[in-house]
Coordinates of C-alpha atoms and ligand atoms in Angstrom, one line a residue:
M1 CA 0.6 0.0 -0.1
T2 CA 1.3 3.7 -0.5
D3 CA 0.2 7.4 0.5
S4 CA 2.0 7.9 -3.4
L5 CA 0.5 9.1 -6.5
K6 CA 4.2 10.2 -7.7
D7 CA 4.5 8.9 -11.3
W8 CA 0.8 8.3 -11.6
R9 CA -1.6 10.4 -12.8
R10 CA -5.3 9.1 -14.0
T11 CA -5.2 9.2 -17.9
H12 CA -8.5 7.4 -18.3
Y13 CA -12.2 7.5 -16.8
S14 CA -14.0 4.0 -17.4
R15 CA -16.2 5.4 -20.2
E16 CA -13.1 6.6 -22.4
V17 CA -12.0 3.3 -23.5
K18 CA -12.2 2.1 -26.0
P19 CA -11.1 -0.8 -28.4
E20 CA -10.9 1.3 -31.1
M21 CA -8.5 4.1 -29.0
N22 CA -5.3 5.3 -30.8
S23 CA -3.3 5.4 -26.8
P24 CA -3.3 1.4 -26.1
K25 CA -1.5 2.0 -22.7
V26 CA -3.8 3.3 -19.9
T27 CA -4.6 4.4 -15.9
L28 CA -7.5 3.6 -14.5
M29 CA -8.4 4.9 -11.1
G30 CA -11.0 3.9 -8.6
W31 CA -12.3 1.0 -6.3
I32 CA -12.3 -2.6 -6.9
H33 CA -16.1 -4.2 -7.5
E34 CA -15.6 -7.4 -8.3
I35 CA -12.6 -9.9 -8.3
R36 CA -13.2 -12.6 -9.6
D37 CA -10.1 -15.4 -9.7
L38 CA -10.2 -18.7 -11.7
G39 CA -6.4 -19.9 -10.6
G40 CA -4.7 -19.2 -14.3
I41 CA -6.4 -16.1 -14.8
I42 CA -7.7 -13.3 -12.5
F43 CA -10.9 -10.6 -13.4
L44 CA -10.7 -7.3 -12.0
L45 CA -13.3 -5.0 -12.4
L46 CA -12.1 -1.8 -11.6
R47 CA -15.4 0.9 -11.2
D48 CA -14.4 4.7 -11.3
R49 CA -17.3 7.9 -11.3
D50 CA -18.6 6.7 -14.4
G51 CA -17.9 3.1 -15.0
I52 CA -16.5 -0.1 -15.4
T53 CA -13.5 -2.0 -16.5
Q54 CA -12.5 -5.2 -16.8
I55 CA -9.1 -5.7 -16.0
T56 CA -7.7 -8.6 -17.1
A57 CA -4.8 -10.6 -15.8
P58 CA -3.8 -14.2 -16.9
S59 CA -1.0 -15.5 -15.0
K60 CA 0.9 -16.1 -18.6
K61 CA 1.0 -12.6 -19.4
V62 CA 1.9 -10.7 -16.4
S63 CA 4.5 -10.7 -14.0
A64 CA 4.0 -13.2 -11.0
K65 CA 5.1 -10.7 -8.3
L66 CA 2.0 -8.6 -10.3
F67 CA -0.3 -12.0 -9.8
E68 CA 0.2 -12.6 -6.7
E69 CA -0.2 -8.1 -6.2
I70 CA -3.7 -8.6 -8.0
R71 CA -4.9 -11.4 -6.2
S72 CA -4.5 -10.7 -2.6
L73 CA -6.2 -7.4 -3.0
R74 CA -9.6 -7.1 -2.1
K75 CA -13.2 -5.9 -2.7
E76 CA -13.5 -1.4 -2.6
S77 CA -9.9 -1.0 -1.9
V78 CA -8.9 1.6 -3.8
V79 CA -6.5 0.8 -7.3
A80 CA -4.5 3.2 -9.9
V81 CA -3.9 0.1 -13.0
E82 CA -2.1 1.5 -15.7
G83 CA -2.1 -1.4 -18.5
T84 CA -2.5 -1.4 -23.0
V85 CA -5.9 -1.9 -23.8
Q86 CA -7.7 -5.1 -25.8
E87 CA -10.8 -5.8 -27.5
S88 CA -12.4 -8.3 -25.6
P89 CA -16.4 -8.9 -27.0
Q90 CA -17.7 -11.3 -23.3
A91 CA -16.0 -7.6 -21.4
P92 CA -17.9 -4.9 -20.5
G93 CA -18.6 -2.1 -23.3
G94 CA -16.3 -4.5 -25.2
V95 CA -12.7 -4.0 -23.6
E96 CA -10.5 -5.0 -21.4
I97 CA -6.9 -3.5 -20.0
I98 CA -3.9 -6.2 -19.6
P99 CA -2.6 -5.0 -15.8
Q100 CA 1.4 -3.8 -16.9
R101 CA 0.9 -2.3 -13.0
I102 CA -1.0 -1.4 -10.4
L103 CA -0.7 0.6 -7.1
L104 CA -2.5 0.3 -4.6
L105 CA -3.9 3.3 -2.1
N106 CA -5.9 2.0 0.3
T107 CA -7.7 -0.8 1.8
S108 CA -11.4 -1.6 2.3
H109 CA -12.3 -3.7 5.8
Q110 CA -14.0 -7.2 5.0
P111 CA -17.0 -7.5 5.3
L112 CA -19.0 -4.4 4.0
P113 CA -21.7 -2.7 5.7
L114 CA -23.8 -2.6 2.4
D115 CA -23.1 -4.3 -0.7
P116 CA -22.0 -1.7 -4.0
T117 CA -21.8 -3.7 -6.7
E118 CA -26.6 -4.6 -6.0
K119 CA -26.4 -7.9 -5.8
V120 CA -27.7 -8.3 -2.2
R121 CA -29.9 -5.2 -1.2
A122 CA -30.9 -2.7 0.8
E123 CA -33.3 -1.2 3.0
I124 CA -33.5 2.0 3.2
D125 CA -32.2 2.7 6.2
T126 CA -28.8 0.0 6.2
R127 CA -27.9 2.3 2.9
L128 CA -27.9 5.4 4.2
D129 CA -26.0 4.7 7.5
S130 CA -24.0 4.3 4.9
R131 CA -24.6 6.6 2.5
F132 CA -21.2 6.9 1.5
L133 CA -21.1 3.3 0.3
D134 CA -24.6 3.4 -1.4
L135 CA -23.3 6.8 -3.4
R136 CA -20.3 4.9 -4.9
K137 CA -23.2 2.2 -6.6
H138 CA -24.1 4.6 -10.2
S139 CA -28.2 3.8 -9.8
V140 CA -27.4 5.9 -7.0
N141 CA -25.4 9.1 -7.7
S142 CA -26.7 9.3 -11.3
I143 CA -29.9 10.5 -8.5
F144 CA -27.1 13.6 -7.7
K145 CA -25.9 14.1 -10.8
I146 CA -28.9 15.0 -12.5
K147 CA -29.7 16.7 -9.3
S148 CA -27.2 18.9 -9.9
R149 CA -27.6 19.7 -13.5
M150 CA -31.0 20.4 -12.4
L151 CA -29.6 23.2 -10.3
H152 CA -27.1 23.7 -13.0
S153 CA -29.9 24.5 -15.5
V154 CA -31.4 27.1 -13.5
R155 CA -29.0 28.8 -12.9
V156 CA -27.9 29.1 -15.9
F157 CA -31.8 29.7 -16.6
L158 CA -32.2 32.6 -13.6
E159 CA -28.7 34.4 -14.9
N160 CA -30.0 34.4 -18.4
Q161 CA -33.2 36.3 -17.7
E162 CA -30.8 39.2 -15.0
F163 CA -31.9 37.8 -11.7
I164 CA -29.8 37.9 -8.6
E165 CA -28.8 35.3 -6.8
I166 CA -29.5 36.6 -2.9
N167 CA -28.7 34.7 0.5
T168 CA -30.6 35.6 3.9
P169 CA -30.1 34.3 7.2
K170 CA -31.6 31.1 7.5
L171 CA -31.3 32.3 11.9
V172 CA -34.6 33.7 12.7
A173 CA -37.3 35.1 15.3
S174 CA -40.4 34.5 13.4
A175 CA -43.1 31.9 11.9
T176 CA -43.8 32.6 7.7
E177 CA -45.6 29.3 7.0
G178 CA -47.4 28.2 10.1
G179 CA -46.6 28.0 13.6
T180 CA -46.1 24.1 14.0
E181 CA -43.7 23.6 11.7
L182 CA -40.9 26.0 12.7
F183 CA -37.7 24.2 15.0
P184 CA -36.7 26.2 18.3
I185 CA -33.9 26.9 18.6
T186 CA -32.0 28.7 21.7
Y187 CA -30.2 31.9 20.9
F188 CA -27.8 33.4 23.0
E189 CA -30.2 34.8 26.0
R190 CA -33.0 34.6 23.2
E191 CA -35.7 32.2 21.2
A192 CA -34.8 32.0 17.8
F193 CA -36.0 29.8 15.1
L194 CA -34.5 28.0 12.0
G195 CA -35.7 30.1 8.8
Q196 CA -38.6 27.9 7.2
S197 CA -38.3 29.9 4.1
P198 CA -36.7 33.4 3.0
Q199 CA -39.9 34.7 2.4
L200 CA -40.4 37.9 4.0
Y201 CA -36.9 38.7 2.8
K202 CA -37.4 38.5 -0.3
Q203 CA -40.4 40.3 -0.3
M204 CA -38.3 42.8 1.3
M205 CA -36.1 43.0 -1.5
M206 CA -38.9 43.9 -3.4
A207 CA -38.9 47.3 -1.8
T208 CA -35.3 47.6 -3.4
S209 CA -34.9 48.0 -6.9
L210 CA -33.0 44.6 -7.3
D211 CA -36.2 43.7 -8.3
K212 CA -35.9 40.1 -9.3
V213 CA -34.0 37.8 -7.3
Y214 CA -33.6 34.2 -6.8
E215 CA -31.9 31.8 -3.7
I216 CA -32.0 28.0 -3.9
A217 CA -31.0 27.0 0.5
P218 CA -31.9 25.4 2.6
I219 CA -35.7 25.9 4.3
F220 CA -35.8 23.3 8.0
R221 CA -39.6 22.1 8.7
A222 CA -40.1 20.5 12.1
E223 CA -42.5 18.4 9.8
E224 CA -44.0 15.5 12.4
H225 CA -45.2 13.1 10.1
D226 CA -43.0 10.2 8.0
T227 CA -43.9 10.3 4.8
L228 CA -42.3 9.8 0.8
R229 CA -43.0 13.9 0.0
H230 CA -41.7 15.5 3.4
L231 CA -37.6 16.2 4.9
N232 CA -36.8 18.7 7.8
E233 CA -34.4 19.9 5.9
A234 CA -35.0 20.8 2.1
I235 CA -33.3 22.9 -0.4
S236 CA -36.1 25.2 -2.3
I237 CA -35.7 27.8 -5.0
D238 CA -37.3 30.5 -4.2
V239 CA -38.0 33.8 -6.7
E240 CA -40.1 36.9 -6.3
V241 CA -40.5 39.3 -8.6
A242 CA -41.7 43.7 -9.0
F243 CA -44.5 45.1 -10.4
A244 CA -45.4 41.6 -12.3
D245 CA -48.6 39.3 -10.6
Q246 CA -48.9 36.1 -9.7
K247 CA -49.6 34.9 -13.5
D248 CA -46.4 36.3 -14.6
V249 CA -44.2 34.3 -12.5
M250 CA -45.9 30.7 -13.8
T251 CA -44.9 31.2 -16.9
L252 CA -41.6 32.1 -15.1
L253 CA -42.4 29.0 -13.6
E254 CA -44.0 26.6 -16.0
N255 CA -41.0 28.0 -18.6
L256 CA -38.0 27.1 -16.1
V257 CA -39.3 23.6 -15.0
A258 CA -39.9 22.8 -19.4
N259 CA -36.1 24.1 -20.0
A260 CA -34.5 22.2 -16.8
I261 CA -36.6 18.8 -18.0
K262 CA -34.9 19.9 -21.2
D263 CA -32.5 20.3 -20.4
V264 CA -31.3 16.9 -18.2
K265 CA -32.7 15.1 -20.7
E266 CA -29.9 16.3 -23.0
H267 CA -26.9 16.4 -20.7
C268 CA -27.7 12.6 -18.4
R269 CA -28.4 10.5 -21.1
E270 CA -26.3 8.0 -19.6
E271 CA -27.6 8.5 -15.7
L272 CA -31.7 8.4 -17.2
D273 CA -31.2 5.1 -18.8
T274 CA -29.1 3.6 -15.8
L275 CA -32.2 4.7 -13.9
G276 CA -34.5 3.8 -16.3
M277 CA -36.3 6.7 -16.9
D278 CA -37.4 8.2 -19.8
L279 CA -38.3 11.7 -19.4
D280 CA -41.5 14.0 -21.5
V281 CA -40.7 17.8 -21.7
P282 CA -43.5 19.0 -21.0
E283 CA -45.4 21.3 -23.6
T284 CA -46.4 25.1 -22.1
P285 CA -48.6 26.3 -21.0
F286 CA -48.9 24.1 -18.4
P287 CA -52.8 23.2 -17.5
R288 CA -54.2 25.5 -15.3
V289 CA -57.1 23.7 -12.4
D290 CA -58.8 26.0 -10.5
Y291 CA -59.7 24.5 -6.9
A292 CA -63.4 24.7 -7.1
E293 CA -63.4 22.0 -9.7
V294 CA -59.8 20.1 -8.3
V295 CA -63.0 19.5 -4.5
D296 CA -65.2 18.4 -8.2
L297 CA -62.5 15.5 -10.1
V298 CA -61.5 14.4 -6.8
N299 CA -64.6 14.1 -5.0
S300 CA -66.3 12.3 -8.5
K301 CA -63.7 9.8 -7.6
G302 CA -65.4 9.1 -4.5
V303 CA -62.7 11.7 -2.4
N304 CA -64.6 13.6 0.1
L305 CA -63.2 17.7 0.2
H306 CA -64.8 20.1 1.3
Y307 CA -64.1 23.4 -0.3
G308 CA -62.0 25.1 2.0
D309 CA -60.3 22.3 2.8
D310 CA -56.4 22.2 1.5
L311 CA -56.0 18.3 -0.2
S312 CA -55.4 15.6 1.3
R313 CA -53.2 13.1 0.6
A314 CA -56.7 11.0 -0.5
A315 CA -57.0 13.8 -3.1
E316 CA -53.5 14.2 -4.0
K317 CA -53.4 11.1 -5.4
A318 CA -57.2 10.8 -7.0
L319 CA -55.5 14.2 -8.9
G320 CA -52.9 12.3 -10.0
E321 CA -54.8 9.5 -11.4
I322 CA -56.5 12.0 -13.7
M323 CA -54.2 14.6 -14.4
D324 CA -50.6 13.1 -16.0
S325 CA -47.9 15.6 -15.7
Y326 CA -47.4 19.3 -15.1
Y327 CA -50.3 21.4 -13.8
F328 CA -51.6 24.4 -11.8
I329 CA -54.2 25.0 -9.1
T330 CA -55.0 28.1 -9.5
N331 CA -57.2 30.1 -7.0
W332 CA -57.1 28.8 -3.4
P333 CA -59.9 30.0 -1.3
S334 CA -57.4 32.7 1.4
E335 CA -58.5 31.5 3.9
I336 CA -56.0 27.8 4.0
K337 CA -53.0 30.3 2.5
P338 CA -50.7 32.3 3.8
F339 CA -50.8 35.8 5.0
Y340 CA -48.9 37.0 2.1
V341 CA -51.0 36.4 -0.1
M342 CA -52.9 37.8 -2.2
P343 CA -57.1 38.3 -2.1
N344 CA -58.6 38.8 -5.7
R345 CA -59.8 42.3 -4.6
K346 CA -63.0 41.4 -6.2
N347 CA -64.1 37.9 -4.2
P348 CA -61.4 38.5 -1.5
K349 CA -62.1 34.9 -0.4
I350 CA -60.6 33.5 -3.8
S351 CA -56.1 34.7 -3.4
H352 CA -54.1 35.0 -6.2
A353 CA -52.7 32.1 -5.0
F354 CA -50.6 28.9 -7.0
D355 CA -49.3 25.3 -7.1
L356 CA -48.2 23.9 -9.2
M357 CA -48.5 19.9 -9.6
Y358 CA -47.0 16.9 -11.4
R359 CA -49.5 14.2 -11.0
D360 CA -49.6 13.9 -7.5
L361 CA -46.8 15.2 -6.1
E362 CA -47.3 19.9 -4.7
I363 CA -43.2 20.9 -6.0
S364 CA -43.9 24.2 -5.9
S365 CA -46.5 27.3 -4.3
G366 CA -46.3 30.9 -5.7
A367 CA -48.5 33.8 -6.2
M368 CA -49.5 37.7 -5.7
R369 CA -48.0 38.7 -3.0
V370 CA -49.9 41.0 -0.8
H371 CA -47.5 45.0 -1.6
L372 CA -50.6 47.0 0.7
H373 CA -49.3 47.9 4.1
D374 CA -52.5 48.3 5.5
L375 CA -54.1 44.8 4.3
L376 CA -51.2 43.0 5.8
V377 CA -51.6 44.3 8.5
E378 CA -55.0 42.7 8.6
R379 CA -54.2 39.1 7.1
I380 CA -52.0 39.0 9.9
K381 CA -54.2 39.4 13.1
G382 CA -57.3 37.0 11.3
K383 CA -54.7 34.8 11.0
G384 CA -54.0 34.9 14.8
L385 CA -50.6 36.5 14.9
N386 CA -48.5 39.5 16.0
P387 CA -48.6 42.5 13.4
D388 CA -45.3 43.9 16.7
S389 CA -43.8 40.4 15.7
F390 CA -43.5 41.6 11.8
N391 CA -43.0 45.1 12.9
R392 CA -39.4 45.3 10.5
Y393 CA -40.9 43.2 7.3
L394 CA -44.2 45.4 7.3
A395 CA -41.4 48.4 7.7
A396 CA -40.1 47.8 4.0
F397 CA -44.3 47.9 3.0
Q398 CA -44.3 51.4 3.7
Y399 CA -42.1 53.8 1.6
G400 CA -42.3 52.4 -1.5
M401 CA -43.5 48.6 -2.0
P402 CA -44.2 47.9 -5.8
P403 CA -46.7 44.6 -6.4
H404 CA -44.7 41.2 -5.9
A405 CA -45.2 37.8 -7.1
G406 CA -42.7 34.5 -6.4
W407 CA -42.6 30.9 -5.3
G408 CA -40.7 28.5 -4.2
L409 CA -40.1 25.6 -5.8
G410 CA -38.4 22.3 -4.0
A411 CA -35.1 21.6 -6.0
E412 CA -36.0 17.6 -3.9
R413 CA -39.2 17.2 -5.7
F414 CA -38.4 18.2 -8.6
T415 CA -35.8 16.5 -9.0
M416 CA -38.8 12.9 -7.7
C417 CA -40.0 14.0 -11.1
L418 CA -36.9 13.2 -12.7
T419 CA -35.1 10.9 -10.9
G420 CA -39.1 8.7 -10.2
A421 CA -37.9 9.1 -7.0
K422 CA -40.8 7.8 -5.1
N423 CA -38.9 8.4 -1.3
V424 CA -37.9 11.5 -0.9
R425 CA -34.9 11.0 0.7
E426 CA -33.5 9.8 -2.0
T427 CA -33.0 12.9 -3.6
V428 CA -30.5 14.1 -0.2
L429 CA -27.6 12.8 0.7
F430 CA -27.8 12.8 4.4
P431 CA -31.0 13.3 4.4
R432 CA -32.9 14.9 7.8
D433 CA -36.8 13.1 9.2
R434 CA -37.9 12.7 12.4
R435 CA -35.5 9.9 13.3
R436 CA -32.0 10.7 11.3
L437 CA -30.1 12.8 12.1
T438 CA -26.6 11.3 10.7
P439 CA -24.9 11.0 9.6
Ligands
AMO501 P1 -44.4 25.8 0.8 O1 -43.8 25.8 1.9 O2 -45.8 25.1 -0.4 O3 -45.0 27.1 0.3 O4 -43.1 25.9 -0.1 C1 -43.1 25.1 -1.5 C2 -42.2 24.8 -1.6 O5 -40.7 23.5 -1.0 C3 -41.4 21.8 -1.2 N1 -41.0 21.6 0.3 C4 -40.5 20.6 1.2 N2 -40.0 19.5 0.1 C5 -40.1 18.4 1.3 N3 -39.9 19.1 2.6 C6 -40.5 19.8 2.7 N4 -41.0 19.1 4.5 C7 -41.3 20.5 2.5 N5 -42.1 21.8 3.0 C8 -41.6 22.2 1.3 C9 -41.6 21.7 -1.7 C10 -43.1 22.7 -2.0 O6 -43.7 23.3 -2.8 N6 -42.6 30.9 0.9 C11 -44.0 29.5 0.7 C12 -43.2 29.6 -1.4 C13 -43.6 31.1 -1.4 O7 -45.3 31.5 -2.3 O8 -42.9 32.1 -2.4 C14 -43.2 28.6 0.7 O9 -42.8 28.0 1.2 O10 -41.8 21.5 -2.6

């Protein structure tokens, strides 16, 4: 074993090794995926970031010393291999490497807590406990390559439209999305909370002339229920636009979503294939379904949903059977939406809020906001909250606040749509849920 890479340089990744290569000598670095010792010949499968390459060591073709070195290797140890590329129709990718020298960079304990070759399937909890090993599986790390590409695409899309990226505090003094979902913390002598949403800060930015802002950052929700869609720490893609209404930001959102899907489809072909996903780029504009219509639709499917109720899981499921792609739910009752949502001027019982759904999954909510100070105070009181707790926020509405609108898109929920993951935990490296605080 060595800690030195002196004289060694990785020349290729597995997926770049091709039978028709014009430089037949290559150096690969990675983990030992499999080792098969047939006596006179040893096969090693070397796995790296993007693929697997077979290293074939026939005792007749390699030195006795090298043959013994290879024989002593164990699964998941880290090696560098230098050798020549040879066509081999039976090997993965149609090539094999005849090794000339091997460097053992580090060994792996045996037995492994988890099998990265996926021959032995493990429960999600076992996988999350040994997440570093779990992420060696292409079926697992593909999810994060897709999530990364989606976030890249979102940034480029927003930057191209001259959005400004902001960073707002995550240590905060008050709730925005409802008091029961807050994580209290001790902030010196005072009680404070982990931020549920950058809502109040992104709205305050609308009074500054920055006009179009976005933030991609963690949100913290003390959700008690253990579901396949809820996390206690999630990443929210938040957007706020001044001099805009809900229709403007719905157009922005559907174009951003469709563009991200197109981009992932173009750039993550191998990852999507690994996951068995065939992504369709949805047509824009997405269908708009009125909340009242949703109530009728789900009731016609035997779900008992009253006008004014938030969507139950049964209602979402029933909707998912009717709608098979992306769609907006609009015209929500004001009473079930937060205080900052603008009520309809003619019928204040209805609001300018919307949710973006993918089948039975809510992936975003947004709205035109209340930009009028007195109405906002009234709405805060109406929700049983104390306007004094919102003094610094409310001040921004007293000195020239333009009309504005925005939304928050859950990065993990959107990643579920892109990867086909059924459990939101699959889309977070180290998920936080009711029972899990490590690793
Ligand atoms: P909302 O609370 O609906 O709205 O959150 C917006 C989106 O964030 C994601 N999300 C979550 N994802 C996983 N686990 C959770 N516990 C969780 N909570 C939320 C969802 C959801 O659609 N301030 C508003 C947004 C706005 O109006 O701009 C808000 O936070 O995908």
